[in-house]
PDB file of C-alpha atoms in Angstrom:
ATOM      1  CA  UNK A 675      12.824  15.056 -15.731  1.00 82.00           C
ATOM      2  CA  UNK A 676      12.145  11.056 -17.009  1.00 92.00           C
ATOM      3  CA  UNK A 677      10.576   8.633 -14.449  1.00 94.00           C
ATOM      4  CA  UNK A 678      10.740   5.055 -13.974  1.00 96.00           C
ATOM      5  CA  UNK A 679       7.766   3.428 -12.284  1.00 96.00           C
ATOM      6  CA  UNK A 680       8.779   0.106 -10.622  1.00 94.00           C
ATOM      7  CA  UNK A 681       5.979  -1.876 -10.102  1.00 93.00           C
ATOM      8  CA  UNK A 682       4.544  -4.741  -7.897  1.00 90.00           C
ATOM      9  CA  UNK A 683       1.389  -6.644  -8.698  1.00 90.00           C
ATOM     10  CA  UNK A 684      -2.147  -5.055  -8.548  1.00 90.00           C
ATOM     11  CA  UNK A 685      -4.062  -2.219  -9.927  1.00 92.00           C
ATOM     12  CA  UNK A 686      -2.144   0.916  -8.537  1.00 93.00           C
ATOM     13  CA  UNK A 687       0.348   1.415 -11.193  1.00 94.00           C
ATOM     14  CA  UNK A 688      -2.117   1.650 -14.247  1.00 94.00           C
ATOM     15  CA  UNK A 689      -3.740   3.979 -12.189  1.00 92.00           C
ATOM     16  CA  UNK A 690      -0.865   5.964 -11.828  1.00 93.00           C
ATOM     17  CA  UNK A 691       0.415   6.002 -15.216  1.00 94.00           C
ATOM     18  CA  UNK A 692      -3.129   7.071 -16.222  1.00 91.00           C
ATOM     19  CA  UNK A 693      -2.641   9.936 -13.900  1.00 88.00           C
ATOM     20  CA  UNK A 694       0.948  11.115 -15.502  1.00 88.00           C
ATOM     21  CA  UNK A 695       1.336  13.341 -18.476  1.00 87.00           C
ATOM     22  CA  UNK A 696       4.136  10.816 -19.952  1.00 89.00           C
ATOM     23  CA  UNK A 697       4.313   7.219 -20.003  1.00 93.00           C
ATOM     24  CA  UNK A 698       7.126   6.612 -17.365  1.00 95.00           C
ATOM     25  CA  UNK A 699       9.176   3.633 -17.990  1.00 97.00           C
ATOM     26  CA  UNK A 700       8.294   0.368 -16.255  1.00 97.00           C
ATOM     27  CA  UNK A 701      10.038  -2.042 -14.191  1.00 96.00           C
ATOM     28  CA  UNK A 702       8.675  -4.795 -12.734  1.00 94.00           C
ATOM     29  CA  UNK A 703      10.231  -6.792  -9.902  1.00 89.00           C
ATOM     30  CA  UNK A 704      10.442 -10.473 -11.176  1.00 90.00           C
ATOM     31  CA  UNK A 705       7.015 -12.476 -10.150  1.00 88.00           C
ATOM     32  CA  UNK A 706       5.223  -9.440  -9.284  1.00 89.00           C
ATOM     33  CA  UNK A 707       3.888  -7.831 -12.686  1.00 90.00           C
ATOM     34  CA  UNK A 708       1.284  -5.495 -12.297  1.00 93.00           C
ATOM     35  CA  UNK A 709      -2.555  -5.389 -13.794  1.00 93.00           C
ATOM     36  CA  UNK A 710      -3.284  -4.269 -17.123  1.00 93.00           C
ATOM     37  CA  UNK A 711       0.375  -3.263 -18.058  1.00 94.00           C
ATOM     38  CA  UNK A 712       3.126  -4.511 -20.122  1.00 94.00           C
ATOM     39  CA  UNK A 713       6.164  -3.640 -18.470  1.00 95.00           C
ATOM     40  CA  UNK A 714       9.372  -2.396 -20.227  1.00 96.00           C
ATOM     41  CA  UNK A 715      11.894  -4.422 -18.276  1.00 95.00           C
ATOM     42  CA  UNK A 716      12.005  -6.608 -15.198  1.00 93.00           C
ATOM     43  CA  UNK A 717      14.434  -7.225 -12.578  1.00 92.00           C
ATOM     44  CA  UNK A 718      15.649  -9.165  -9.761  1.00 90.00           C
ATOM     45  CA  UNK A 719      16.798  -8.760  -6.668  1.00 86.00           C
ATOM     46  CA  UNK A 720      20.118 -10.717  -6.744  1.00 89.00           C
ATOM     47  CA  UNK A 721      20.774  -8.205  -9.914  1.00 92.00           C
ATOM     48  CA  UNK A 722      20.045  -4.645  -8.127  1.00 91.00           C
ATOM     49  CA  UNK A 723      23.271  -2.987  -9.510  1.00 93.00           C
ATOM     50  CA  UNK A 724      23.058  -3.868 -12.807  1.00 94.00           C
ATOM     51  CA  UNK A 725      19.411  -2.869 -13.009  1.00 95.00           C
ATOM     52  CA  UNK A 726      20.230   0.689 -11.603  1.00 96.00           C
ATOM     53  CA  UNK A 727      22.852   1.015 -14.550  1.00 96.00           C
ATOM     54  CA  UNK A 728      20.430   0.096 -16.577  1.00 96.00           C
ATOM     55  CA  UNK A 729      17.913   2.619 -15.355  1.00 96.00           C
ATOM     56  CA  UNK A 730      21.080   5.814 -15.953  1.00 96.00           C
ATOM     57  CA  UNK A 731      21.456   3.975 -19.330  1.00 96.00           C
ATOM     58  CA  UNK A 732      17.570   5.178 -20.074  1.00 95.00           C
ATOM     59  CA  UNK A 733      18.478   8.276 -18.380  1.00 96.00           C
ATOM     60  CA  UNK A 734      16.215   7.926 -16.101  1.00 96.00           C
ATOM     61  CA  UNK A 735      15.931  10.674 -13.032  1.00 96.00           C
ATOM     62  CA  UNK A 736      13.044  10.132 -10.835  1.00 95.00           C
ATOM     63  CA  UNK A 737      11.579   6.895  -9.399  1.00 96.00           C
ATOM     64  CA  UNK A 738       8.066   5.961  -8.140  1.00 95.00           C
ATOM     65  CA  UNK A 739       7.487   2.489  -6.299  1.00 93.00           C
ATOM     66  CA  UNK A 740       3.558   1.510  -6.820  1.00 92.00           C
ATOM     67  CA  UNK A 741       1.924  -2.077  -5.961  1.00 89.00           C
ATOM     68  CA  UNK A 742       2.682  -4.950  -3.789  1.00 82.00           C
ATOM     69  CA  UNK A 743       5.419  -7.246  -3.690  1.00 77.00           C
ATOM     70  CA  UNK A 744       6.218  -9.731  -1.225  1.00 73.00           C
ATOM     71  CA  UNK A 745       9.945 -10.122   0.157  1.00 71.00           C
ATOM     72  CA  UNK A 746      11.435 -12.344  -2.640  1.00 71.00           C
ATOM     73  CA  UNK A 747      13.524 -15.462  -2.057  1.00 77.00           C
ATOM     74  CA  UNK A 748      17.059 -14.956  -3.557  1.00 78.00           C
ATOM     75  CA  UNK A 749      19.311 -17.588  -5.532  1.00 83.00           C
ATOM     76  CA  UNK A 750      22.428 -17.166  -4.526  1.00 82.00           C
ATOM     77  CA  UNK A 751      23.741 -17.816  -7.942  1.00 86.00           C
ATOM     78  CA  UNK A 752      22.214 -15.355  -9.651  1.00 88.00           C
ATOM     79  CA  UNK A 753      23.880 -12.654  -7.140  1.00 88.00           C
ATOM     80  CA  UNK A 754      26.718 -10.826  -8.960  1.00 89.00           C
ATOM     81  CA  UNK A 755      29.075  -9.195  -7.092  1.00 91.00           C
ATOM     82  CA  UNK A 756      28.587  -5.200  -6.974  1.00 90.00           C
ATOM     83  CA  UNK A 757      25.233  -6.228  -5.933  1.00 88.00           C
ATOM     84  CA  UNK A 758      26.832  -8.449  -3.391  1.00 88.00           C
ATOM     85  CA  UNK A 759      28.188  -5.553  -1.775  1.00 89.00           C
ATOM     86  CA  UNK A 760      24.735  -4.105  -0.962  1.00 85.00           C
ATOM     87  CA  UNK A 761      22.814  -7.585   0.334  1.00 81.00           C
ATOM     88  CA  UNK A 762      23.985  -7.853   3.767  1.00 83.00           C
ATOM     89  CA  UNK A 763      22.902  -4.264   4.770  1.00 82.00           C
ATOM     90  CA  UNK A 764      19.369  -5.005   2.572  1.00 80.00           C
ATOM     91  CA  UNK A 765      18.982  -8.450   4.067  1.00 78.00           C
ATOM     92  CA  UNK A 766      19.566  -6.791   7.691  1.00 81.00           C
ATOM     93  CA  UNK A 767      16.864  -4.345   7.068  1.00 75.00           C
ATOM     94  CA  UNK A 768      14.770  -6.852   5.858  1.00 74.00           C
ATOM     95  CA  UNK A 769      15.107  -8.795   9.175  1.00 73.00           C
ATOM     96  CA  UNK A 770      14.005  -5.426  10.945  1.00 73.00           C
ATOM     97  CA  UNK A 771      10.367  -5.672   9.021  1.00 69.00           C
ATOM     98  CA  UNK A 772       8.759  -3.488   6.531  1.00 69.00           C
ATOM     99  CA  UNK A 773       9.557  -0.007   6.967  1.00 70.00           C
ATOM    100  CA  UNK A 774      13.087  -0.579   7.835  1.00 75.00           C
ATOM    101  CA  UNK A 775      13.218  -2.703   4.506  1.00 78.00           C
ATOM    102  CA  UNK A 776      11.498   0.169   2.324  1.00 78.00           C
ATOM    103  CA  UNK A 777      14.150   2.948   4.302  1.00 82.00           C
ATOM    104  CA  UNK A 778      16.856   0.558   2.871  1.00 85.00           C
ATOM    105  CA  UNK A 779      15.548   0.326  -0.461  1.00 85.00           C
ATOM    106  CA  UNK A 780      15.135   4.168  -0.587  1.00 88.00           C
ATOM    107  CA  UNK A 781      18.337   4.622   0.752  1.00 90.00           C
ATOM    108  CA  UNK A 782      19.888   2.710  -2.170  1.00 91.00           C
ATOM    109  CA  UNK A 783      18.299   4.315  -4.922  1.00 94.00           C
ATOM    110  CA  UNK A 784      18.952   8.150  -3.556  1.00 94.00           C
ATOM    111  CA  UNK A 785      22.496   6.921  -3.411  1.00 93.00           C
ATOM    112  CA  UNK A 786      22.685   6.197  -6.634  1.00 94.00           C
ATOM    113  CA  UNK A 787      21.530   9.995  -7.599  1.00 96.00           C
ATOM    114  CA  UNK A 788      17.584   9.046  -8.337  1.00 97.00           C
ATOM    115  CA  UNK A 789      14.916  11.433  -6.760  1.00 96.00           C
ATOM    116  CA  UNK A 790      12.153   9.297  -5.239  1.00 95.00           C
ATOM    117  CA  UNK A 791       8.690  10.528  -6.107  1.00 93.00           C
ATOM    118  CA  UNK A 792       5.673  10.118  -4.121  1.00 91.00           C
ATOM    119  CA  UNK A 793       1.891   9.168  -5.301  1.00 91.00           C
ATOM    120  CA  UNK A 794       0.924  12.067  -4.059  1.00 90.00           C
ATOM    121  CA  UNK A 795       3.868  14.007  -6.049  1.00 90.00           C
ATOM    122  CA  UNK A 796       2.380  12.549  -9.409  1.00 89.00           C
ATOM    123  CA  UNK A 797      -1.227  11.735  -8.672  1.00 91.00           C
ATOM    124  CA  UNK A 798      -2.445  13.859  -5.929  1.00 92.00           C
ATOM    125  CA  UNK A 799      -6.167  13.120  -6.999  1.00 91.00           C
ATOM    126  CA  UNK A 800      -5.904   9.695  -5.676  1.00 93.00           C
ATOM    127  CA  UNK A 801      -5.250  10.767  -2.132  1.00 95.00           C
ATOM    128  CA  UNK A 802      -8.426  12.247  -0.662  1.00 95.00           C
ATOM    129  CA  UNK A 803      -8.866  15.202   1.796  1.00 95.00           C
ATOM    130  CA  UNK A 804     -10.696  15.162   4.192  1.00 97.00           C
ATOM    131  CA  UNK A 805     -14.511  14.619   4.310  1.00 97.00           C
ATOM    132  CA  UNK A 806     -17.145  11.667   2.728  1.00 98.00           C
ATOM    133  CA  UNK A 807     -16.895   9.908  -0.585  1.00 97.00           C
ATOM    134  CA  UNK A 808     -20.397   8.805   0.198  1.00 98.00           C
ATOM    135  CA  UNK A 809     -22.444   8.410   3.173  1.00 98.00           C
ATOM    136  CA  UNK A 810     -22.371   9.532   6.580  1.00 97.00           C
ATOM    137  CA  UNK A 811     -21.196   8.715   9.973  1.00 97.00           C
ATOM    138  CA  UNK A 812     -23.096   8.092  13.136  1.00 97.00           C
ATOM    139  CA  UNK A 813     -21.827   8.595  16.520  1.00 97.00           C
ATOM    140  CA  UNK A 814     -21.089   4.932  16.811  1.00 97.00           C
ATOM    141  CA  UNK A 815     -18.979   4.932  13.899  1.00 98.00           C
ATOM    142  CA  UNK A 816     -17.031   8.197  14.776  1.00 98.00           C
ATOM    143  CA  UNK A 817     -16.123   6.358  18.333  1.00 98.00           C
ATOM    144  CA  UNK A 818     -15.567   3.233  16.584  1.00 98.00           C
ATOM    145  CA  UNK A 819     -13.005   5.281  14.258  1.00 98.00           C
ATOM    146  CA  UNK A 820     -11.057   6.880  17.090  1.00 98.00           C
ATOM    147  CA  UNK A 821     -10.364   3.156  18.397  1.00 98.00           C
ATOM    148  CA  UNK A 822      -9.423   1.909  15.319  1.00 98.00           C
ATOM    149  CA  UNK A 823      -7.182   4.931  14.755  1.00 97.00           C
ATOM    150  CA  UNK A 824      -5.565   4.205  17.941  1.00 97.00           C
ATOM    151  CA  UNK A 825      -5.241   0.508  17.421  1.00 97.00           C
ATOM    152  CA  UNK A 826      -3.840   1.234  13.903  1.00 96.00           C
ATOM    153  CA  UNK A 827      -0.979   3.596  15.265  1.00 95.00           C
ATOM    154  CA  UNK A 828      -0.011   0.756  18.093  1.00 95.00           C
ATOM    155  CA  UNK A 829      -0.027  -1.919  15.307  1.00 92.00           C
ATOM    156  CA  UNK A 830       2.110   0.764  13.281  1.00 88.00           C
ATOM    157  CA  UNK A 831       4.752   1.232  15.664  1.00 87.00           C
ATOM    158  CA  UNK A 832       5.760  -2.579  15.863  1.00 86.00           C
ATOM    159  CA  UNK A 833       5.812  -2.281  11.781  1.00 81.00           C
ATOM    160  CA  UNK A 834       2.436  -4.977  11.924  1.00 87.00           C
ATOM    161  CA  UNK A 835       0.065  -3.455   9.790  1.00 86.00           C
ATOM    162  CA  UNK A 836      -2.039  -0.620   8.251  1.00 93.00           C
ATOM    163  CA  UNK A 837      -5.798  -1.388   9.275  1.00 96.00           C
ATOM    164  CA  UNK A 838      -8.137  -2.374  11.696  1.00 98.00           C
ATOM    165  CA  UNK A 839     -11.749  -3.902  12.000  1.00 98.00           C
ATOM    166  CA  UNK A 840     -13.552  -2.194  15.229  1.00 98.00           C
ATOM    167  CA  UNK A 841     -17.467  -2.769  15.662  1.00 98.00           C
ATOM    168  CA  UNK A 842     -18.806  -0.708  18.688  1.00 98.00           C
ATOM    169  CA  UNK A 843     -15.742  -0.638  20.433  1.00 97.00           C
ATOM    170  CA  UNK A 844     -14.149  -4.350  19.982  1.00 97.00           C
ATOM    171  CA  UNK A 845     -11.703  -5.025  17.865  1.00 98.00           C
ATOM    172  CA  UNK A 846     -12.757  -7.658  15.128  1.00 98.00           C
ATOM    173  CA  UNK A 847      -9.427  -7.862  13.362  1.00 97.00           C
ATOM    174  CA  UNK A 848      -5.792  -6.589  12.546  1.00 97.00           C
ATOM    175  CA  UNK A 849      -3.893  -6.429   9.634  1.00 95.00           C
ATOM    176  CA  UNK A 850      -0.791  -8.497   9.767  1.00 90.00           C
ATOM    177  CA  UNK A 851       1.420 -10.020   7.110  1.00 84.00           C
ATOM    178  CA  UNK A 852      -1.361 -11.821   4.674  1.00 89.00           C
ATOM    179  CA  UNK A 853      -2.895  -8.417   4.322  1.00 90.00           C
ATOM    180  CA  UNK A 854      -6.250  -6.303   3.931  1.00 94.00           C
ATOM    181  CA  UNK A 855      -8.280  -8.868   1.762  1.00 95.00           C
ATOM    182  CA  UNK A 856      -7.331 -11.845   4.363  1.00 96.00           C
ATOM    183  CA  UNK A 857      -8.793  -9.826   7.467  1.00 97.00           C
ATOM    184  CA  UNK A 858     -12.041  -8.784   6.175  1.00 98.00           C
ATOM    185  CA  UNK A 859     -12.428 -12.193   4.436  1.00 98.00           C
ATOM    186  CA  UNK A 860     -11.652 -13.196   8.313  1.00 98.00           C
ATOM    187  CA  UNK A 861     -13.976 -10.860   9.809  1.00 98.00           C
ATOM    188  CA  UNK A 862     -16.823 -12.056   7.195  1.00 98.00           C
ATOM    189  CA  UNK A 863     -16.123 -15.374   9.151  1.00 97.00           C
ATOM    190  CA  UNK A 864     -17.130 -14.357  12.500  1.00 97.00           C
ATOM    191  CA  UNK A 865     -20.085 -15.831  14.197  1.00 96.00           C
ATOM    192  CA  UNK A 866     -22.905 -13.953  14.573  1.00 93.00           C
ATOM    193  CA  UNK A 867     -22.885 -14.706  18.133  1.00 94.00           C
ATOM    194  CA  UNK A 868     -19.412 -13.614  18.693  1.00 94.00           C
ATOM    195  CA  UNK A 869     -20.331 -10.259  17.062  1.00 96.00           C
ATOM    196  CA  UNK A 870     -21.628  -6.695  18.880  1.00 96.00           C
ATOM    197  CA  UNK A 871     -25.749  -6.366  17.209  1.00 96.00           C
ATOM    198  CA  UNK A 872     -25.841  -4.815  14.241  1.00 95.00           C
ATOM    199  CA  UNK A 873     -28.611  -2.634  15.144  1.00 95.00           C
ATOM    200  CA  UNK A 874     -26.169  -0.514  17.231  1.00 95.00           C
ATOM    201  CA  UNK A 875     -23.794  -0.029  14.951  1.00 96.00           C
ATOM    202  CA  UNK A 876     -22.150  -2.443  12.111  1.00 98.00           C
ATOM    203  CA  UNK A 877     -18.501  -1.651  12.719  1.00 98.00           C
ATOM    204  CA  UNK A 878     -16.129   0.178   9.981  1.00 98.00           C
ATOM    205  CA  UNK A 879     -12.781  -0.638   8.522  1.00 98.00           C
ATOM    206  CA  UNK A 880      -9.861   1.789   8.976  1.00 98.00           C
ATOM    207  CA  UNK A 881      -7.190   2.284   7.105  1.00 97.00           C
ATOM    208  CA  UNK A 882      -3.884   4.636   7.524  1.00 97.00           C
ATOM    209  CA  UNK A 883      -0.368   4.688   7.040  1.00 93.00           C
ATOM    210  CA  UNK A 884       2.069   3.924  10.287  1.00 87.00           C
ATOM    211  CA  UNK A 885       3.600   6.078  12.538  1.00 86.00           C
ATOM    212  CA  UNK A 886       6.884   7.663  10.895  1.00 79.00           C
ATOM    213  CA  UNK A 887       6.445   6.130   7.408  1.00 81.00           C
ATOM    214  CA  UNK A 888       8.409   7.362   5.005  1.00 82.00           C
ATOM    215  CA  UNK A 889       4.867   8.457   2.457  1.00 85.00           C
ATOM    216  CA  UNK A 890       7.039   8.452  -1.027  1.00 86.00           C
ATOM    217  CA  UNK A 891       6.668   4.675  -0.470  1.00 84.00           C
ATOM    218  CA  UNK A 892       4.251   1.897   0.252  1.00 80.00           C
ATOM    219  CA  UNK A 893       1.353   3.989   1.168  1.00 88.00           C
ATOM    220  CA  UNK A 894      -1.919   2.123   1.978  1.00 92.00           C
ATOM    221  CA  UNK A 895      -4.642   1.511  -0.704  1.00 93.00           C
ATOM    222  CA  UNK A 896      -8.299   1.095  -1.088  1.00 96.00           C
ATOM    223  CA  UNK A 897     -10.451   0.078  -4.359  1.00 94.00           C
ATOM    224  CA  UNK A 898     -13.634  -0.767  -5.631  1.00 95.00           C
ATOM    225  CA  UNK A 899     -12.459  -4.575  -4.151  1.00 94.00           C
ATOM    226  CA  UNK A 900     -12.238  -3.632  -1.124  1.00 96.00           C
ATOM    227  CA  UNK A 901     -15.648  -1.803  -1.253  1.00 97.00           C
ATOM    228  CA  UNK A 902     -17.173  -5.692  -1.850  1.00 97.00           C
ATOM    229  CA  UNK A 903     -15.634  -7.230   1.018  1.00 98.00           C
ATOM    230  CA  UNK A 904     -16.199  -4.425   3.377  1.00 98.00           C
ATOM    231  CA  UNK A 905     -20.086  -5.196   2.344  1.00 98.00           C
ATOM    232  CA  UNK A 906     -19.790  -8.780   2.757  1.00 98.00           C
ATOM    233  CA  UNK A 907     -18.147  -8.774   6.283  1.00 98.00           C
ATOM    234  CA  UNK A 908     -21.548  -6.723   7.496  1.00 97.00           C
ATOM    235  CA  UNK A 909     -19.738  -3.453   8.043  1.00 98.00           C
ATOM    236  CA  UNK A 910     -21.168  -0.064   7.903  1.00 98.00           C
ATOM    237  CA  UNK A 911     -18.357   1.736   6.208  1.00 98.00           C
ATOM    238  CA  UNK A 912     -14.554   2.289   5.791  1.00 98.00           C
ATOM    239  CA  UNK A 913     -12.867   4.894   7.096  1.00 98.00           C
ATOM    240  CA  UNK A 914      -9.474   6.275   6.357  1.00 98.00           C
ATOM    241  CA  UNK A 915      -6.594   8.806   7.426  1.00 97.00           C
ATOM    242  CA  UNK A 916      -7.027  11.738   5.147  1.00 97.00           C
ATOM    243  CA  UNK A 917      -4.191  12.785   2.789  1.00 94.00           C
ATOM    244  CA  UNK A 918      -2.529   9.157   3.739  1.00 94.00           C
ATOM    245  CA  UNK A 919      -4.227   6.839   1.632  1.00 96.00           C
ATOM    246  CA  UNK A 920      -4.611   6.256  -2.001  1.00 95.00           C
ATOM    247  CA  UNK A 921      -7.978   5.183  -3.685  1.00 96.00           C
ATOM    248  CA  UNK A 922      -7.710   4.010  -7.006  1.00 91.00           C
ATOM    249  CA  UNK A 923     -10.975   5.149  -8.468  1.00 91.00           C
ATOM    250  CA  UNK A 924     -12.684   7.384  -5.942  1.00 93.00           C
ATOM    251  CA  UNK A 925     -15.559   7.658  -8.454  1.00 94.00           C
ATOM    252  CA  UNK A 926     -16.032   3.967  -8.685  1.00 95.00           C
ATOM    253  CA  UNK A 927     -16.066   3.225  -5.365  1.00 96.00           C
ATOM    254  CA  UNK A 928     -18.191   5.917  -3.977  1.00 97.00           C
ATOM    255  CA  UNK A 929     -20.851   4.367  -6.594  1.00 97.00           C
ATOM    256  CA  UNK A 930     -20.198   0.822  -5.144  1.00 97.00           C
ATOM    257  CA  UNK A 931     -20.392   2.246  -1.489  1.00 98.00           C
ATOM    258  CA  UNK A 932     -23.958   3.944  -2.331  1.00 97.00           C
ATOM    259  CA  UNK A 933     -25.070   0.599  -3.793  1.00 97.00           C
ATOM    260  CA  UNK A 934     -24.234  -1.281  -0.722  1.00 97.00           C
ATOM    261  CA  UNK A 935     -25.229   1.542   1.979  1.00 97.00           C
ATOM    262  CA  UNK A 936     -21.836   1.997   2.850  1.00 98.00           C
ATOM    263  CA  UNK A 937     -20.312   5.293   4.039  1.00 98.00           C
ATOM    264  CA  UNK A 938     -16.548   6.192   2.960  1.00 98.00           C
ATOM    265  CA  UNK A 939     -14.646   8.620   5.409  1.00 98.00           C
ATOM    266  CA  UNK A 940     -11.640  10.604   4.314  1.00 98.00           C
ATOM    267  CA  UNK A 941     -10.926  11.222   8.341  1.00 98.00           C
ATOM    268  CA  UNK A 942      -8.863  14.083   9.414  1.00 95.00           C
ATOM    269  CA  UNK A 943      -6.095  13.511  11.784  1.00 79.00           C
TER     270      UNK A 943
END
């Protein structure tokens, strides 16, 4: 078995490489270089078929996707004839949303004979099971977590986002195209006069995969930076769906949460 790690931006690709027994071939989408890694090759979507052939030339059998990437703008002048045959179906999927796009990408790689390996397959320690990594939840937190989970599930059915902030039952923010960091910064900017009394519950940030999501790709990710943003937003902690969210550095996250008086709750469905 020989694995290629197809990367976008962020720290997840490096965390996966550190957890793998052997260094994979690292291929990054043009313009989306990962943190802390030097890719072995780059590729563009307009040249997807030549890239797939290059993976075969390297005797790659398994492929893992990791890292953040936005939909790239295509340059028609760069499209080769073989890739041109794939693009109409891929573009149609892109118009339907992220989930449809990812399913289309997976189908292309599987049709080429590659096995898709998810983070759970290669680095299960990065996906915590049920329990608390730090602190504990109050009854108010439990109610907010239940409310947030229902909101994220509803968002997921229309392919909008994977996160929400809830305080005392009120939804202060939902994750959309700008992402988690933008949402948490927006929550931090909400005037205190519009938020519930924190003495009765500070609220929480909740994260979970979308319903029906293929968990081999695009799992939600949390990391130490998330802790800082949640603290700045005046929340009481972070809750996520156990077994469905990647934690980049669980030990560092737990330490930071303790320093900031936050709880980290990997919540059973």
